[in-house]
Amino acid sequence: MPRIPMMAGNWKMHKTADEAVDLAAALRENLGPPAGREVMIAPPFTALAAVARALTGSGIHLGAQNMYPEDSGAFTGEISPAMLRDARCSHVILGHSERRHIFGETDDLVARKVAKALASELTPVLCVGETLPEREDDRATEVVSHQLRAALKGLTKSEALRIIVAYEPVWAIGTGRTATPATAQEMHATIRRLLRDLFTDAMAAQVRILYGGSVKPDNISALMAEADIDGALVGGASLKAEDFIQIVQYK
Ligand code: PEP
């Protein structure tokens, strides 16, 4: 089964609810039902419910940017999977490098989040990626493999199949410095090999691996031409309808 390309927008800490609805409506109007592509947008929590209403019937998926792996309780400032489902999210971005590096999320916490998201019928978009010093030390493969193994530990094949992986080299996020298609492809192939080793060939062939890191309308086509790049997780360029639409409609 061919892997359907997926373009996901991570809006980070941008946009009030009204601004988010305007952007979602512009995407909906100009994209139409995305044919042959899957599209997901992840606005801030405060805009989720309003954006869900704006997207009804559009075929565009709604995602959250984070989640705490408990049903409810004394976890001030956190949000549960049930709350995300209630806001009509189908996806959740987990282990984003900003969560790992600014907020100190560990591999163990990310693994608990992935397992809880799966148990809650949310599709995790699991982010992995090395920092610049790690790449310069020739440790990129080791770091990414470690993050991936940790996040998948204990999952069955059918659970792991429901995950979307996003390879996001930290040095390329928000810096304007994109990995070359060849560099990205090399890591995507490594990730797919690891999935093969941990599960099966057929499973590894089905999992989508997105690239993230300064994806723009002018570099998406070259990235998507690579065999193991199945889509993109887009930050900055997903905040402008025109740019994100061009990315989704790459040739
Ligand atoms: C991201 O936030 O996941 C990201 C890749 O950001 P940017 O596209 O701005 O580099």
XYZ file of N, CA and C and ligand atoms in Angstrom:
763
model
N 0.840 -1.198 0.000
C 0.000 0.000 0.000
C 0.882 1.258 0.000
N 0.673 2.149 -0.958
C 1.531 3.349 -0.969
C 1.264 4.223 0.260
N 2.297 4.898 0.700
C 2.129 5.786 1.859
C 1.591 7.130 1.358
N 0.448 7.547 1.928
C -0.156 8.820 1.497
C 0.663 9.973 2.097
N 1.133 10.906 1.270
C 1.906 12.032 1.801
C 1.092 12.834 2.824
N 1.753 13.218 3.892
C 1.058 14.005 4.919
C 1.786 15.322 5.168
N 1.033 16.406 5.179
C 1.599 17.712 5.503
C 0.942 18.189 6.794
N 1.753 18.443 7.794
C 1.232 18.826 9.104
C 1.765 20.196 9.485
N 0.887 21.042 9.996
C 1.288 22.393 10.410
C 1.328 22.488 11.923
N 2.481 22.852 12.449
C 2.633 23.065 13.888
C 2.623 24.563 14.127
N 1.525 25.055 14.676
C 1.378 26.514 14.833
C 2.080 27.031 16.081
N 2.595 26.133 16.885
C 3.334 26.516 18.102
C 2.514 27.528 18.929
N 3.193 28.503 19.578
C 2.471 29.460 20.436
C 2.138 30.708 19.618
N 1.365 30.489 18.559
C 0.954 31.584 17.688
C -0.553 31.518 17.472
N -1.186 32.657 17.406
C -2.578 32.852 17.008
C -3.575 32.724 18.177
N -4.395 33.760 18.272
C -5.546 33.719 19.168
C -6.589 32.822 18.499
N -7.668 32.541 19.209
C -8.696 31.668 18.629
C -9.261 32.269 17.338
N -9.534 33.569 17.352
C -10.100 34.197 16.134
C -9.111 34.131 14.972
N -7.849 34.413 15.260
C -6.829 34.364 14.197
C -6.683 32.942 13.661
N -6.761 31.986 14.572
C -6.610 30.581 14.164
C -7.777 30.152 13.277
N -8.987 30.587 13.628
C -10.165 30.253 12.815
C -10.015 30.868 11.419
N -9.516 32.092 11.359
C -9.325 32.736 10.045
C -8.349 31.933 9.186
N -7.257 31.494 9.793
C -6.257 30.727 9.029
C -6.832 29.376 8.604
N -7.528 28.717 9.531
C -8.131 27.414 9.191
C -9.148 27.574 8.065
N -9.931 28.661 8.123
C -10.946 28.882 7.088
C -10.279 29.143 5.738
N -9.165 29.882 5.753
C -8.446 30.151 4.495
C -7.893 28.853 3.917
N -7.405 27.984 4.772
C -6.880 26.699 4.279
C -8.018 25.886 3.676
N -9.099 25.828 4.405
C -10.253 25.047 3.959
C -10.746 25.538 2.596
N -10.866 26.845 2.488
C -11.408 27.435 1.264
C -10.491 27.177 0.070
N -9.207 27.321 0.283
C -8.281 27.267 -0.847
C -7.732 25.881 -1.141
N -7.786 24.998 -0.156
C -7.271 23.640 -0.391
C -8.341 22.733 -0.977
N -9.584 22.978 -0.583
C -10.648 22.048 -0.946
C -10.369 20.729 -0.245
N -11.120 19.666 -0.541
C -10.807 18.380 0.086
C -9.459 17.913 -0.463
N -8.421 17.826 0.387
C -7.080 17.535 -0.122
C -7.004 16.145 -0.780
N -6.871 16.111 -2.105
C -6.852 14.829 -2.826
C -5.446 14.249 -2.846
N -5.340 12.982 -2.427
C -4.034 12.312 -2.467
C -3.048 12.823 -1.442
N -3.497 13.661 -0.537
C -2.634 14.190 0.520
C -3.422 14.152 1.819
N -2.742 13.967 2.920
C -3.398 14.159 4.208
C -2.867 15.450 4.789
N -3.760 16.226 5.395
C -3.352 17.509 5.962
C -3.787 17.551 7.424
N -2.895 18.022 8.260
C -3.223 18.165 9.687
C -2.708 19.518 10.162
N -3.480 20.201 10.991
C -2.982 21.437 11.599
C -3.092 21.329 13.116
N -2.092 21.888 13.790
C -2.058 21.818 15.250
C -1.973 23.228 15.833
N -3.144 23.835 16.064
C -3.175 25.179 16.681
C -2.914 25.074 18.186
N -2.781 26.222 18.871
C -2.667 26.179 20.340
C -3.950 25.621 20.965
N -3.844 25.136 22.189
C -4.997 24.511 22.867
C -6.228 25.406 22.881
N -6.009 26.715 23.138
C -7.157 27.618 23.302
C -7.968 27.785 22.021
N -7.376 27.400 20.891
C -8.081 27.570 19.608
C -8.651 26.254 19.088
N -8.369 25.136 19.774
C -8.743 23.834 19.198
C -10.240 23.712 18.914
N -11.069 24.040 19.906
C -12.508 23.811 19.739
C -13.059 24.673 18.598
N -12.631 25.929 18.555
C -13.138 26.826 17.499
C -12.643 26.377 16.130
N -11.382 25.953 16.052
C -10.848 25.498 14.763
C -11.545 24.193 14.343
N -11.854 23.337 15.311
C -12.572 22.095 14.983
C -13.889 22.430 14.286
N -14.583 23.426 14.801
C -15.862 23.817 14.173
C -15.611 24.341 12.757
N -14.548 25.131 12.617
C -14.253 25.712 11.288
C -13.843 24.637 10.283
N -13.347 23.504 10.776
C -12.859 22.455 9.858
C -13.894 21.369 9.578
N -15.036 21.418 10.253
C -16.023 20.340 10.107
C -16.292 20.011 8.642
N -16.123 18.731 8.300
C -16.430 18.277 6.942
C -15.361 18.626 5.907
N -14.235 19.214 6.343
C -13.224 19.678 5.377
C -12.236 18.586 4.967
N -12.125 17.540 5.772
C -11.099 16.516 5.501
C -9.744 16.891 6.073
N -9.629 18.083 6.656
C -8.359 18.484 7.298
C -8.389 17.997 8.743
N -7.329 17.305 9.151
C -7.295 16.763 10.514
C -6.843 17.829 11.508
N -7.323 17.655 12.730
C -6.951 18.575 13.802
C -6.018 17.859 14.777
N -4.931 18.519 15.130
C -3.987 17.925 16.079
C -3.694 18.885 17.210
N -3.180 18.325 18.306
C -2.711 19.145 19.421
C -1.181 19.089 19.420
N -0.580 19.998 20.176
C 0.887 20.083 20.164
C 1.536 19.339 21.318
N 0.715 18.826 22.228
C 1.257 18.169 23.416
C 0.099 17.535 24.164
N 0.419 16.748 25.172
C -0.621 16.063 25.946
C 0.045 15.470 27.181
N -0.679 15.378 28.277
C -0.133 14.705 29.468
C -0.709 13.292 29.537
N 0.118 12.290 29.901
C -0.350 10.902 29.788
C -1.168 10.387 30.969
N -2.114 11.159 31.434
C -3.038 10.713 32.495
C -4.439 11.143 32.097
N -5.438 10.444 32.642
C -6.831 10.759 32.287
C -7.309 12.069 32.901
N -6.907 12.310 34.158
C -7.321 13.530 34.867
C -6.506 13.590 36.146
N -6.638 14.671 36.893
C -5.963 14.717 38.184
C -5.264 16.025 38.439
N -4.408 16.019 39.466
C -3.729 17.232 39.918
C -2.467 17.452 39.076
N -2.672 17.920 37.879
C -1.553 18.158 36.954
C -1.732 19.569 36.374
N -1.548 20.557 37.219
C -1.806 21.952 36.856
C -1.126 22.336 35.542
N -1.905 22.891 34.671
C -1.341 23.400 33.416
C -1.263 22.363 32.311
N -1.681 21.134 32.599
C -1.572 20.084 31.582
C -2.932 19.795 30.938
N -2.917 18.966 29.912
C -4.151 18.659 29.182
C -4.211 17.158 28.907
N -5.382 16.559 29.060
C -5.484 15.099 28.963
C -5.897 14.670 27.557
N -5.659 13.387 27.240
C -6.109 12.875 25.950
C -7.623 13.016 25.767
N -8.389 12.800 26.844
C -9.854 12.910 26.721
C -10.253 14.345 26.378
N -9.523 15.306 26.920
C -9.825 16.721 26.603
C -9.531 17.010 25.131
N -8.470 16.412 24.636
C -8.142 16.609 23.215
C -9.184 15.947 22.319
N -9.622 14.766 22.715
C -10.674 14.086 21.941
C -11.963 14.915 21.980
N -12.233 15.455 23.163
C -13.434 16.279 23.329
C -13.376 17.514 22.409
N -12.162 18.012 22.187
C -11.996 19.170 21.287
C -11.922 18.715 19.821
N -12.115 17.430 19.603
C -12.150 16.804 18.272
C -10.786 16.696 17.585
N -9.758 16.519 18.419
C -8.441 16.238 17.838
C -8.365 14.770 17.462
N -7.688 14.496 16.348
C -7.413 13.108 15.964
C -5.924 12.802 16.104
N -5.097 13.837 16.152
C -3.645 13.667 16.186
C -3.053 14.454 17.364
N -1.867 14.056 17.780
C -1.161 14.852 18.788
C 0.342 14.763 18.518
N 0.985 15.923 18.479
C 2.444 15.978 18.290
C 3.092 15.679 19.642
N 4.005 14.735 19.672
C 4.645 14.360 20.939
C 6.166 14.361 20.787
N 6.842 14.792 21.843
C 8.304 14.768 21.849
C 8.939 15.790 20.920
N 8.208 16.865 20.622
C 8.799 17.920 19.786
C 10.091 18.401 20.467
N 11.063 18.798 19.679
C 12.360 19.177 20.273
C 12.225 20.360 21.225
N 11.235 21.237 20.967
C 11.055 22.353 21.911
C 10.562 21.829 23.264
N 9.760 20.789 23.247
C 9.326 20.160 24.511
C 10.521 19.470 25.183
N 11.327 18.783 24.375
C 12.461 18.052 24.963
C 13.508 19.028 25.518
N 13.815 20.087 24.736
C 14.961 20.917 25.106
C 14.597 22.119 25.964
N 13.423 22.706 25.767
C 13.058 23.866 26.604
C 12.398 23.389 27.895
N 11.563 22.337 27.786
C 10.782 21.911 28.956
C 11.290 20.615 29.580
N 12.406 20.122 29.099
C 13.076 18.987 29.736
C 12.346 17.664 29.643
N 11.556 17.453 28.604
C 10.863 16.159 28.484
C 11.875 15.046 28.199
N 11.735 13.979 28.949
C 12.675 12.854 28.809
C 12.110 11.824 27.832
N 12.974 10.918 27.403
C 12.529 9.810 26.546
C 11.433 9.009 27.236
N 11.564 8.865 28.549
C 10.596 8.070 29.292
C 9.211 8.740 29.274
N 9.195 10.048 29.498
C 7.908 10.758 29.472
C 7.305 10.706 28.063
N 8.137 10.888 27.056
C 7.628 10.847 25.680
C 7.031 9.457 25.401
N 7.692 8.408 25.875
C 7.181 7.043 25.664
C 5.820 6.863 26.338
N 5.678 7.414 27.551
C 4.382 7.295 28.246
C 3.298 8.046 27.478
N 3.672 9.181 26.912
C 2.699 9.960 26.139
C 2.270 9.208 24.881
N 3.245 8.597 24.207
C 2.915 7.862 22.969
C 1.955 6.721 23.301
N 2.262 5.957 24.338
C 1.410 4.820 24.700
C 0.008 5.288 25.084
N -0.045 6.380 25.837
C -1.361 6.878 26.286
C -2.165 7.437 25.099
N -1.492 8.115 24.189
C -2.196 8.644 23.013
C -2.799 7.488 22.220
N -2.026 6.433 22.016
C -2.527 5.279 21.257
C -3.721 4.642 21.966
N -3.614 4.519 23.282
C -4.708 3.917 24.046
C -5.949 4.808 24.015
N -5.760 6.082 23.692
C -6.868 7.042 23.678
C -7.357 7.336 22.270
N -6.927 6.495 21.318
C -7.365 6.673 19.917
C -6.922 7.997 19.317
N -5.766 8.483 19.765
C -5.166 9.657 19.122
C -3.944 9.164 18.339
N -3.709 9.750 17.173
C -2.542 9.355 16.380
C -1.350 10.206 16.799
N -0.317 9.550 17.357
C 0.845 10.349 17.758
C 1.715 10.714 16.557
N 2.146 11.955 16.518
C 3.190 12.364 15.569
C 4.434 12.499 16.439
N 5.246 11.460 16.407
C 6.387 11.343 17.315
C 7.625 12.004 16.703
N 8.115 13.045 17.385
C 9.266 13.780 16.848
C 10.566 13.257 17.432
N 11.532 13.085 16.572
C 12.879 12.697 16.986
C 13.857 13.583 16.204
N 15.046 13.765 16.749
C 16.033 14.571 16.013
C 17.207 14.937 16.885
N 18.345 15.104 16.232
C 19.588 15.401 16.955
C 19.885 16.895 16.968
N 20.677 17.319 17.936
C 21.125 18.718 17.997
C 22.345 18.885 17.084
N 22.767 20.129 16.900
C 23.942 20.384 16.055
C 25.212 19.757 16.658
N 25.485 19.965 17.971
C 26.690 19.319 18.525
C 26.653 17.794 18.366
N 25.473 17.209 18.505
C 25.383 15.749 18.337
C 25.714 15.347 16.894
N 25.229 16.128 15.930
C 25.555 15.818 14.523
C 27.050 16.016 14.273
N 27.569 17.124 14.809
C 28.999 17.396 14.568
C 29.887 16.337 15.216
N 29.381 15.720 16.270
C 30.123 14.627 16.940
C 29.889 13.291 16.264
N 29.164 13.310 15.148
C 28.870 12.073 14.423
C 27.968 11.137 15.224
N 27.077 11.744 16.026
C 26.213 10.919 16.880
C 24.748 10.999 16.476
N 24.465 11.579 15.307
C 23.061 11.802 14.913
C 22.273 10.491 14.873
N 22.845 9.485 14.226
C 22.128 8.212 14.094
C 21.893 7.572 15.452
N 22.919 7.629 16.297
C 22.810 7.028 17.634
C 21.705 7.719 18.448
N 21.674 9.048 18.390
C 20.690 9.819 19.175
C 19.263 9.535 18.693
N 19.082 9.593 17.372
C 17.740 9.394 16.815
C 17.278 7.954 17.071
N 18.175 6.988 16.908
C 17.803 5.582 17.149
C 17.403 5.387 18.604
N 18.156 6.024 19.493
C 17.859 5.890 20.921
C 16.475 6.474 21.243
N 16.197 7.667 20.686
C 14.890 8.307 20.934
C 13.750 7.429 20.410
N 13.974 6.864 19.229
C 12.914 6.061 18.610
C 12.681 4.757 19.385
N 13.783 4.074 19.712
C 13.646 2.828 20.484
C 12.925 3.090 21.799
N 13.290 4.178 22.474
C 12.691 4.489 23.776
C 11.190 4.742 23.631
N 10.805 5.457 22.579
C 9.393 5.818 22.410
C 8.541 4.614 22.007
N 9.173 3.627 21.364
C 8.399 2.475 20.853
C 8.443 1.278 21.803
N 9.231 1.403 22.849
C 9.440 0.271 23.758
C 8.105 -0.247 24.309
N 7.911 -1.540 24.190
C 6.709 -2.148 24.771
C 5.485 -2.078 23.882
N 5.578 -1.406 22.742
C 4.400 -1.321 21.862
C 4.326 -2.564 20.973
N 3.102 -2.988 20.674
C 2.925 -4.079 19.717
C 3.101 -3.515 18.307
N 3.219 -4.439 17.354
C 3.369 -3.997 15.968
C 2.151 -3.170 15.533
N 0.963 -3.634 15.897
C -0.225 -2.903 15.423
C -0.344 -1.535 16.088
N 0.168 -1.418 17.309
C 0.181 -0.084 17.932
C 1.202 0.820 17.217
N 2.408 0.278 17.027
C 3.472 1.096 16.420
C 3.110 1.529 15.000
N 2.326 0.705 14.333
C 1.877 1.028 12.966
C 1.049 2.298 12.903
N 0.420 2.637 14.019
C -0.469 3.811 14.024
C 0.273 5.116 14.295
N 1.588 5.005 14.491
C 2.383 6.204 14.779
C 2.878 6.837 13.483
N 2.951 8.144 13.476
C 3.637 8.868 12.397
C 4.926 9.400 13.026
N 6.041 9.138 12.365
C 7.324 9.615 12.902
C 7.672 10.926 12.193
N 8.212 11.876 12.935
C 8.721 13.111 12.296
C 10.192 13.249 12.650
N 11.041 13.206 11.624
C 12.465 13.457 11.852
C 12.700 14.952 11.740
N 13.084 15.555 12.866
C 13.287 16.998 12.895
C 14.652 17.308 13.502
N 15.666 17.458 12.644
C 16.970 17.836 13.196
C 16.846 19.188 13.892
N 17.265 19.251 15.154
C 17.028 20.451 15.959
C 17.670 21.681 15.319
N 18.809 21.470 14.669
C 19.545 22.590 14.051
C 18.823 23.160 12.830
N 17.786 22.487 12.382
C 17.059 22.968 11.194
C 15.719 23.591 11.554
N 15.330 23.519 12.834
C 14.004 24.008 13.215
C 14.031 25.511 13.477
N 13.249 26.229 12.679
C 13.115 27.674 12.865
C 14.392 28.442 12.557
N 15.361 27.813 11.919
C 16.652 28.466 11.675
C 16.811 28.894 10.228
N 15.913 28.399 9.357
C 16.056 28.676 7.932
C 17.072 27.743 7.301
N 17.667 26.873 8.124
C 18.696 25.956 7.621
C 18.065 24.565 7.457
N 17.695 24.215 6.240
C 17.053 22.908 6.006
C 18.121 21.843 5.814
N 17.825 20.617 6.259
C 18.709 19.505 5.903
C 18.613 19.338 4.395
N 19.697 18.970 3.747
C 19.588 18.711 2.306
C 18.697 17.478 2.143
N 18.058 17.339 0.983
C 17.242 16.147 0.779
C 18.048 14.867 1.027
N 19.308 14.852 0.636
C 20.122 13.640 0.814
C 20.377 13.351 2.293
N 20.641 14.400 3.067
C 20.886 14.214 4.509
C 19.611 13.721 5.191
N 18.494 14.332 4.832
C 17.222 13.913 5.431
C 16.911 12.472 5.031
N 17.076 12.161 3.758
C 16.786 10.808 3.264
C 17.620 9.761 4.013
N 18.877 10.095 4.257
C 19.759 9.142 4.935
C 19.193 8.783 6.322
N 18.729 9.813 7.039
C 18.189 9.532 8.373
C 16.823 8.840 8.279
N 16.022 9.219 7.308
C 14.716 8.551 7.142
C 14.914 7.068 6.841
N 15.913 6.754 6.017
C 16.182 5.344 5.690
C 16.654 4.609 6.942
N 17.438 5.292 7.771
C 17.905 4.681 9.024
C 16.718 4.392 9.937
N 15.803 5.346 10.020
C 14.611 5.168 10.869
C 13.791 3.984 10.356
N 13.629 3.906 9.036
C 12.822 2.800 8.487
C 13.517 1.452 8.726
N 14.843 1.444 8.638
C 15.590 0.202 8.916
C 15.382 -0.229 10.360
N 15.391 0.756 11.249
C 15.206 0.440 12.667
C 13.793 -0.118 12.907
N 12.815 0.445 12.239
C 11.436 -0.063 12.370
C 11.370 -1.512 11.870
N 12.119 -1.771 10.809
C 12.175 -3.127 10.247
C 12.783 -4.085 11.274
N 13.856 -3.648 11.906
C 14.526 -4.500 12.905
C 13.627 -4.736 14.115
N 12.901 -3.698 14.515
C 12.070 -3.820 15.725
C 10.769 -4.558 15.454
N 10.257 -4.426 14.219
C 8.965 -5.029 13.890
C 9.148 -5.894 12.639
N 8.513 -5.521 11.535
C 8.648 -6.341 10.323
C 8.874 -5.444 9.105
N 9.265 -6.057 8.003
C 9.463 -5.302 6.754
C 8.160 -4.608 6.358
N 7.055 -5.382 6.425
C 5.768 -4.848 5.973
C 5.347 -3.667 6.847
N 5.578 -3.785 8.139
C 5.218 -2.692 9.052
C 6.045 -1.444 8.714
N 7.359 -1.645 8.574
C 8.248 -0.504 8.312
C 7.891 0.187 6.994
N 7.409 -0.602 6.050
C 7.067 -0.031 4.741
C 5.815 0.838 4.807
N 5.019 0.634 5.856
C 3.751 1.374 5.945
C 3.827 2.655 6.766
N 4.792 2.726 7.688
C 4.838 3.883 8.598
C 5.306 5.125 7.848
N 4.600 6.223 8.075
C 5.019 7.464 7.424
C 6.072 8.182 8.268
N 7.085 8.658 7.580
C 8.155 9.407 8.248
C 8.191 10.805 7.619
N 7.822 11.799 8.425
C 7.794 13.182 7.942
C 9.142 13.834 8.219
N 9.488 14.815 7.406
C 10.677 15.616 7.675
C 10.226 16.967 8.219
N 10.929 17.493 9.210
C 10.622 18.832 9.716
C 11.894 19.620 9.950
N 11.855 20.897 9.582
C 13.012 21.766 9.783
C 13.119 22.724 8.624
N 12.495 23.933 8.814
C 12.553 24.987 7.792
C 12.051 24.533 6.427
N 10.969 23.752 6.430
C 10.329 23.387 5.150
C 9.602 24.620 4.619
N 9.787 24.885 3.339
C 9.190 26.060 2.691
C 8.661 25.640 1.327
N 7.835 26.513 0.692
C 7.338 26.147 -0.642
C 8.463 25.823 -1.624
N 9.622 26.483 -1.466
C 10.672 26.248 -2.474
C 11.583 25.053 -2.184
N 11.423 24.376 -1.053
C 12.264 23.184 -0.864
C 11.466 21.893 -0.703
N 10.131 22.012 -0.646
C 9.330 20.813 -0.382
C 9.434 19.769 -1.507
N 9.447 20.210 -2.752
C 9.435 19.227 -3.853
C 10.688 18.369 -3.839
N 11.832 18.996 -3.597
C 13.087 18.228 -3.591
C 13.096 17.242 -2.420
N 12.562 17.671 -1.284
C 12.509 16.750 -0.134
C 11.585 15.573 -0.444
N 10.418 15.893 -1.021
C 9.422 14.839 -1.282
C 9.848 13.887 -2.396
N 10.871 14.262 -3.156
C 11.351 13.371 -4.218
C 12.149 12.204 -3.637
N 12.524 12.304 -2.357
C 13.311 11.230 -1.740
C 12.410 10.053 -1.342
N 12.964 8.864 -1.462
C 12.160 7.638 -1.322
C 11.494 7.474 0.042
N 12.192 7.905 1.099
C 11.655 7.639 2.442
C 11.081 8.871 3.124
N 10.935 9.960 2.381
C 10.311 11.167 2.967
C 8.841 11.181 2.544
N 7.975 11.069 3.553
C 6.545 10.855 3.275
C 5.691 12.071 3.592
N 6.333 13.196 3.861
C 5.562 14.379 4.177
C 6.405 15.307 5.017
N 5.759 16.333 5.562
C 6.518 17.325 6.327
C 5.745 17.803 7.543
N 6.501 18.088 8.594
C 5.963 18.796 9.753
C 6.514 20.218 9.632
N 5.597 21.159 9.492
C 5.977 22.512 9.103
C 5.638 23.492 10.215
N 6.615 24.277 10.641
C 6.360 25.283 11.673
C 6.044 26.620 11.039
N 7.057 27.465 10.920
C 6.888 28.843 10.443
C 6.036 28.981 9.192
N 6.310 28.157 8.199
C 5.604 28.307 6.916
C 4.152 27.823 6.985
N 3.759 27.211 8.110
C 2.350 26.793 8.203
C 1.480 27.924 8.751
N 2.110 29.041 9.126
C 1.351 30.156 9.693
C 0.806 31.089 8.621
N 1.233 30.886 7.380
C 0.729 31.694 6.267
C -0.015 30.771 5.328
N -1.307 31.035 5.125
C -2.125 30.133 4.312
C -1.475 29.870 2.954
N -1.010 30.943 2.325
C -0.459 30.802 0.976
C 0.737 29.843 0.929
N 1.627 29.985 1.905
C 2.823 29.124 1.939
C 2.444 27.676 2.228
N 1.560 27.482 3.218
C 1.216 26.105 3.592
C 0.481 25.411 2.446
N -0.373 26.170 1.765
C -1.104 25.586 0.631
C -0.126 25.155 -0.470
N 0.868 25.984 -0.729
C 1.871 25.603 -1.740
C 2.636 24.350 -1.319
N 2.883 24.243 -0.019
C 3.586 23.052 0.479
C 2.704 21.815 0.289
N 1.441 21.939 0.678
C 0.522 20.789 0.528
C 0.410 20.404 -0.950
N 0.416 21.410 -1.811
C 0.194 21.125 -3.247
C 1.502 21.006 -4.021
N 2.578 20.627 -3.335
C 3.878 20.474 -4.013
C 3.713 19.541 -5.211
N 4.535 19.764 -6.204
C 4.472 18.890 -7.393
C 5.578 17.852 -7.321
C 8.505 22.569 13.781
O 8.045 23.377 14.560
O 8.268 21.378 13.963
C 9.309 23.046 12.659
C 9.828 22.178 11.838
O 9.463 24.417 12.529
P 10.041 25.224 11.238
O 9.317 24.677 10.040
O 9.713 26.650 11.518
O 11.513 24.953 11.174
